[in-house]
Amino acid sequence: MRWLLAFLTLFVAIPAFAQAVPESPVCRRVADVATVRIDPDAALRLADIGLDRAGIFARMVETSIPETMGCWAMPAGNFDSQLISVGMAQWNFGTGSLQPVLTAWRGQFRHKRDFKRARDALAPSYGKLLFSKDCLAVPVADKCRAAILAAEDEKGRLTPVLAAELTALFESDAMLQVQTDTYIALLDKVRLDLLRVFPAGPMTLRKVRWAIDTRVQQGFLPGDEDIARLRAKLAAMPEAERWPRLRAIFDWYGALARTIDQDGISRDAAWNVAAWNCLIDAGRVDAEQYELMSLTFLRSRTAIGNSGRWQALAFERRAKIVLGVGSVSGVRDGACPAA
C-alpha cells in the first residue's frame, strides 16, 4: 500500500507533523485597525453566522495567509493570467474584482483634486494608468492591458516601481477601509450561501471558513441542483462504500497533483494524501466533515482558471479547513493522531 509507506516515511522525516513555515515578508500585515469602521447593519447580519468584529478580522487574516502571506497588499503580476492581483483577497483585473476596489477608493474623495493629489502621492508613475477609464473597465480595455504587460517581465512579474506603488496604495489607511468594506460585502454573500446550502443548520465556524475560502478562490458555492444530486447519492450510499469513496476523492487529488499542469501543490500533495488517509484510519472524520469534503470535491473539480491548472490547490485549501489537517504552500498544520 503506497500511501502507508509514504505515511511511515513522513513520520520518520518530519516528526509530529512539524510545520514548514515560509519566511514572512516585510509588509503591513492584516489585523484589526482601530480607524476602520464596520457598518452596524452589516455587523448585525454577520452576527447571524457567528461573526463579530474580532471574528471578521480573524477571517480576513485567515484569507490573507494563502493569498498574500498575511499582507494587506502583496501585488502580483500576470503569472496566472489575471494581469494584476493585489490586496488581502487578491482582487484582480482578470476576473473584474479589482476594478470595483479601485473605484471605491477613488469614490472616498469629495473633490476630484483631492483624489488626484492622493493618487499622485501614492502612485506617481502608474496611478493615472491604474485609475484610467481603460483599466477600470470590465473587462479591461486593450490599451490598459498592453500598458500593464509592458510593466511586467516575460514571467509576468511586476516591475519594482509598479509593485511599490501598488503596495503603497493598498497599505494606505483609506484603502484598508475599502478592503474591509469589500471583504464584508463578500461575507454578506457567504451568509446567504450558507443559508441556501445548509438551511437546517447548524451554522458552524468550520462551514463559515469553508464557504469563505470557496468564495474567495472560486467565486461561488455549488448550485442547488448539484448539491441535491450529491446529497441523494450520499443518502443512498451503502455503509461499506463510505470510506472507500472518500479515499477515492483523496486518490483523485493525489493523481491530479502528479500531472504535468497542476501548480502550487508540489510541497503538499504527498504529505496531504498520507495524512488524510491516516485520519480515516483513526476514525477522525465526522459526518459534517464528510459532507463538506464531498462538496469540496464537487466544486474543486470545476476550477477553470488556466484550464484547470489550480484544481488540486483549490481542493487542498478547502480540505485543510474541513479536516483541520493539511499542507498548503508548504505550511503544514494539524496532526493525524494514532488510531
Short mmCIF file of N, CA, C and O in Angstrom, two decimals, residues 13-77:
data_model
loop_
_atom_site.label_atom_id
_atom_site.label_comp_id
_atom_site.label_asym_id
_atom_site.label_seq_id
_atom_site.Cartn_x
_atom_site.Cartn_y
_atom_site.Cartn_z
N ALA A 13 10.66 11.32 8.56
CA ALA A 13 11.29 12.53 8.03
C ALA A 13 10.84 13.79 8.75
O ALA A 13 11.62 14.72 8.92
N ILE A 14 9.56 13.84 9.18
CA ILE A 14 9.01 15.05 9.77
C ILE A 14 8.29 14.68 11.05
O ILE A 14 7.08 14.46 11.05
N PRO A 15 8.98 14.61 12.18
CA PRO A 15 8.35 14.19 13.43
C PRO A 15 7.19 15.10 13.81
O PRO A 15 7.26 16.31 13.68
N ALA A 16 6.11 14.48 14.28
CA ALA A 16 4.95 15.19 14.83
C ALA A 16 4.36 16.22 13.88
O ALA A 16 3.84 17.24 14.27
N PHE A 17 4.44 15.93 12.58
CA PHE A 17 3.86 16.83 11.57
C PHE A 17 4.36 18.26 11.78
O PHE A 17 3.59 19.22 11.84
N ALA A 18 5.66 18.42 11.90
CA ALA A 18 6.25 19.74 12.11
C ALA A 18 5.88 20.67 10.97
O ALA A 18 5.78 20.26 9.83
N GLN A 19 5.66 21.93 11.29
CA GLN A 19 5.30 22.90 10.27
C GLN A 19 6.54 23.38 9.53
O GLN A 19 7.61 23.53 10.10
N ALA A 20 6.37 23.59 8.22
CA ALA A 20 7.41 24.21 7.41
C ALA A 20 6.88 25.58 7.00
O ALA A 20 6.10 25.69 6.06
N VAL A 21 7.22 26.62 7.71
CA VAL A 21 6.63 27.94 7.52
C VAL A 21 7.56 28.81 6.68
O VAL A 21 8.71 29.03 7.05
N PRO A 22 7.08 29.32 5.52
CA PRO A 22 7.90 30.21 4.72
C PRO A 22 8.22 31.50 5.48
O PRO A 22 7.49 31.90 6.38
N GLU A 23 9.32 32.11 5.12
CA GLU A 23 9.71 33.36 5.76
C GLU A 23 8.67 34.43 5.45
O GLU A 23 8.27 34.64 4.30
N SER A 24 8.22 35.14 6.48
CA SER A 24 7.20 36.16 6.30
C SER A 24 7.78 37.39 5.61
O SER A 24 8.88 37.82 5.94
N PRO A 25 7.05 37.97 4.67
CA PRO A 25 7.55 39.18 4.00
C PRO A 25 7.44 40.39 4.92
O PRO A 25 6.68 40.40 5.88
N VAL A 26 8.22 41.42 4.60
CA VAL A 26 8.10 42.68 5.32
C VAL A 26 6.96 43.46 4.67
O VAL A 26 7.02 43.82 3.50
N CYS A 27 5.91 43.72 5.43
CA CYS A 27 4.74 44.36 4.86
C CYS A 27 3.86 44.86 5.99
O CYS A 27 4.11 44.57 7.16
N ARG A 28 2.82 45.61 5.65
CA ARG A 28 1.79 45.96 6.62
C ARG A 28 0.85 44.76 6.69
O ARG A 28 0.20 44.41 5.70
N ARG A 29 0.78 44.13 7.84
CA ARG A 29 0.08 42.87 7.96
C ARG A 29 -1.40 43.07 8.30
O ARG A 29 -1.78 44.03 8.98
N VAL A 30 -2.22 42.16 7.81
CA VAL A 30 -3.65 42.23 8.05
C VAL A 30 -3.93 42.04 9.54
O VAL A 30 -3.45 41.10 10.17
N ALA A 31 -4.69 42.96 10.10
CA ALA A 31 -5.05 42.93 11.52
C ALA A 31 -6.16 43.94 11.73
O ALA A 31 -6.47 44.75 10.85
N ASP A 32 -6.79 43.89 12.90
CA ASP A 32 -7.81 44.87 13.24
C ASP A 32 -7.16 46.25 13.33
O ASP A 32 -6.14 46.42 13.99
N VAL A 33 -7.73 47.19 12.64
CA VAL A 33 -7.23 48.57 12.63
C VAL A 33 -8.31 49.46 13.26
O VAL A 33 -9.45 49.47 12.79
N ALA A 34 -7.95 50.17 14.29
CA ALA A 34 -8.93 50.92 15.08
C ALA A 34 -9.70 51.93 14.24
O ALA A 34 -10.89 52.21 14.52
N THR A 35 -9.06 52.48 13.22
CA THR A 35 -9.72 53.52 12.42
C THR A 35 -10.68 52.94 11.37
O THR A 35 -11.45 53.69 10.77
N VAL A 36 -10.64 51.64 11.16
CA VAL A 36 -11.53 51.02 10.18
C VAL A 36 -12.91 50.82 10.78
O VAL A 36 -13.05 50.24 11.86
N ARG A 37 -13.92 51.30 10.09
CA ARG A 37 -15.30 51.23 10.57
C ARG A 37 -16.03 50.07 9.92
O ARG A 37 -15.87 49.80 8.73
N ILE A 38 -16.84 49.36 10.72
CA ILE A 38 -17.71 48.30 10.19
C ILE A 38 -19.15 48.78 10.28
O ILE A 38 -19.61 49.21 11.35
N ASP A 39 -19.84 48.76 9.17
CA ASP A 39 -21.23 49.23 9.12
C ASP A 39 -22.07 48.46 10.14
O ASP A 39 -22.05 47.22 10.17
N PRO A 40 -22.81 49.16 11.00
CA PRO A 40 -23.60 48.48 12.04
C PRO A 40 -24.61 47.48 11.50
O PRO A 40 -24.83 46.42 12.09
N ASP A 41 -25.25 47.81 10.38
CA ASP A 41 -26.23 46.89 9.79
C ASP A 41 -25.55 45.61 9.31
O ASP A 41 -26.08 44.51 9.49
N ALA A 42 -24.37 45.77 8.69
CA ALA A 42 -23.62 44.59 8.25
C ALA A 42 -23.19 43.75 9.45
O ALA A 42 -23.23 42.52 9.40
N ALA A 43 -22.79 44.43 10.52
CA ALA A 43 -22.37 43.71 11.72
C ALA A 43 -23.52 42.87 12.28
O ALA A 43 -23.32 41.72 12.71
N LEU A 44 -24.74 43.41 12.26
CA LEU A 44 -25.89 42.65 12.74
C LEU A 44 -26.16 41.44 11.87
O LEU A 44 -26.46 40.34 12.37
N ARG A 45 -26.05 41.61 10.56
CA ARG A 45 -26.30 40.48 9.65
C ARG A 45 -25.26 39.38 9.85
O ARG A 45 -25.59 38.19 9.89
N LEU A 46 -24.00 39.76 9.98
CA LEU A 46 -22.94 38.77 10.10
C LEU A 46 -22.95 38.08 11.45
O LEU A 46 -22.42 36.97 11.60
N ALA A 47 -23.58 38.72 12.44
CA ALA A 47 -23.72 38.06 13.73
C ALA A 47 -24.55 36.78 13.59
O ALA A 47 -24.41 35.84 14.39
N ASP A 48 -25.40 36.70 12.56
CA ASP A 48 -26.22 35.51 12.32
C ASP A 48 -25.36 34.29 12.01
O ASP A 48 -25.82 33.15 12.19
N ILE A 49 -24.16 34.50 11.50
CA ILE A 49 -23.27 33.36 11.22
C ILE A 49 -22.09 33.36 12.19
O ILE A 49 -21.03 32.78 11.92
N GLY A 50 -22.27 34.04 13.32
CA GLY A 50 -21.30 33.95 14.40
C GLY A 50 -20.08 34.83 14.26
O GLY A 50 -19.05 34.58 14.88
N LEU A 51 -20.17 35.90 13.46
CA LEU A 51 -19.02 36.77 13.24
C LEU A 51 -19.25 38.13 13.88
O LEU A 51 -20.11 38.90 13.43
N ASP A 52 -18.47 38.46 14.92
CA ASP A 52 -18.41 39.82 15.45
C ASP A 52 -17.19 40.51 14.85
O ASP A 52 -16.57 39.98 13.92
N ARG A 53 -16.85 41.69 15.34
CA ARG A 53 -15.71 42.41 14.76
C ARG A 53 -14.43 41.59 14.82
O ARG A 53 -13.71 41.47 13.82
N ALA A 54 -14.16 40.99 15.98
CA ALA A 54 -12.95 40.17 16.11
C ALA A 54 -13.00 38.99 15.14
O ALA A 54 -11.98 38.64 14.52
N GLY A 55 -14.18 38.39 14.99
CA GLY A 55 -14.31 37.27 14.08
C GLY A 55 -14.13 37.68 12.62
O GLY A 55 -13.54 36.93 11.83
N ILE A 56 -14.62 38.86 12.26
CA ILE A 56 -14.44 39.35 10.88
C ILE A 56 -12.97 39.52 10.56
O ILE A 56 -12.48 39.06 9.52
N PHE A 57 -12.24 40.17 11.46
CA PHE A 57 -10.81 40.38 11.18
C PHE A 57 -10.03 39.07 11.26
O PHE A 57 -9.05 38.88 10.53
N ALA A 58 -10.48 38.14 12.10
CA ALA A 58 -9.82 36.83 12.14
C ALA A 58 -9.97 36.11 10.80
O ALA A 58 -9.04 35.46 10.31
N ARG A 59 -11.15 36.22 10.21
CA ARG A 59 -11.37 35.60 8.90
C ARG A 59 -10.56 36.33 7.82
O ARG A 59 -10.09 35.71 6.87
N MET A 60 -10.41 37.64 7.94
CA MET A 60 -9.59 38.38 6.99
C MET A 60 -8.14 37.93 7.06
O MET A 60 -7.48 37.74 6.04
N VAL A 61 -7.65 37.76 8.27
CA VAL A 61 -6.28 37.27 8.43
C VAL A 61 -6.15 35.89 7.80
O VAL A 61 -5.20 35.61 7.05
N GLU A 62 -7.11 35.02 8.08
CA GLU A 62 -7.05 33.66 7.54
C GLU A 62 -7.08 33.66 6.02
O GLU A 62 -6.34 32.91 5.37
N THR A 63 -7.94 34.49 5.43
CA THR A 63 -8.00 34.59 3.98
C THR A 63 -6.68 35.08 3.40
O THR A 63 -6.22 34.61 2.36
N SER A 64 -6.05 36.03 4.08
CA SER A 64 -4.84 36.64 3.55
C SER A 64 -3.63 35.70 3.58
O SER A 64 -2.69 35.89 2.80
N ILE A 65 -3.64 34.69 4.43
CA ILE A 65 -2.46 33.82 4.56
C ILE A 65 -2.13 33.12 3.24
O ILE A 65 -1.01 33.25 2.73
N PRO A 66 -3.08 32.37 2.62
CA PRO A 66 -2.73 31.75 1.34
C PRO A 66 -2.70 32.74 0.18
O PRO A 66 -2.08 32.46 -0.86
N GLU A 67 -3.37 33.87 0.33
CA GLU A 67 -3.43 34.83 -0.78
C GLU A 67 -2.21 35.75 -0.81
O GLU A 67 -1.64 35.99 -1.87
N THR A 68 -1.83 36.33 0.35
CA THR A 68 -0.77 37.34 0.38
C THR A 68 0.23 37.13 1.52
O THR A 68 0.92 38.06 1.90
N MET A 69 0.27 35.91 2.08
CA MET A 69 1.14 35.64 3.22
C MET A 69 0.87 36.58 4.38
O MET A 69 1.76 36.95 5.14
N GLY A 70 -0.39 37.01 4.52
CA GLY A 70 -0.80 37.84 5.65
C GLY A 70 -0.65 39.33 5.44
O GLY A 70 -0.86 40.10 6.38
N CYS A 71 -0.37 39.76 4.23
CA CYS A 71 -0.15 41.19 3.95
C CYS A 71 -1.42 41.85 3.41
O CYS A 71 -2.27 41.20 2.80
N TRP A 72 -1.50 43.17 3.59
CA TRP A 72 -2.63 43.92 3.04
C TRP A 72 -2.49 44.12 1.52
O TRP A 72 -3.49 44.36 0.84
N ALA A 73 -1.28 44.04 0.98
CA ALA A 73 -1.10 44.37 -0.44
C ALA A 73 -0.54 43.19 -1.24
O ALA A 73 -1.26 42.51 -1.94
N MET A 74 0.76 42.97 -1.19
CA MET A 74 1.49 41.91 -1.89
C MET A 74 1.03 41.75 -3.34
O MET A 74 0.48 40.72 -3.74
N PRO A 75 1.23 42.76 -4.18
CA PRO A 75 0.77 42.69 -5.58
C PRO A 75 1.52 41.63 -6.37
O PRO A 75 2.70 41.35 -6.13
N ALA A 76 0.82 41.04 -7.33
CA ALA A 76 1.40 40.04 -8.22
C ALA A 76 1.02 40.38 -9.65
O ALA A 76 0.01 41.06 -9.90
N GLY A 77 1.80 39.87 -10.59
CA GLY A 77 1.57 40.16 -11.99
C GLY A 77 0.76 39.10 -12.71
O GLY A 77 -0.11 38.45 -12.12
#
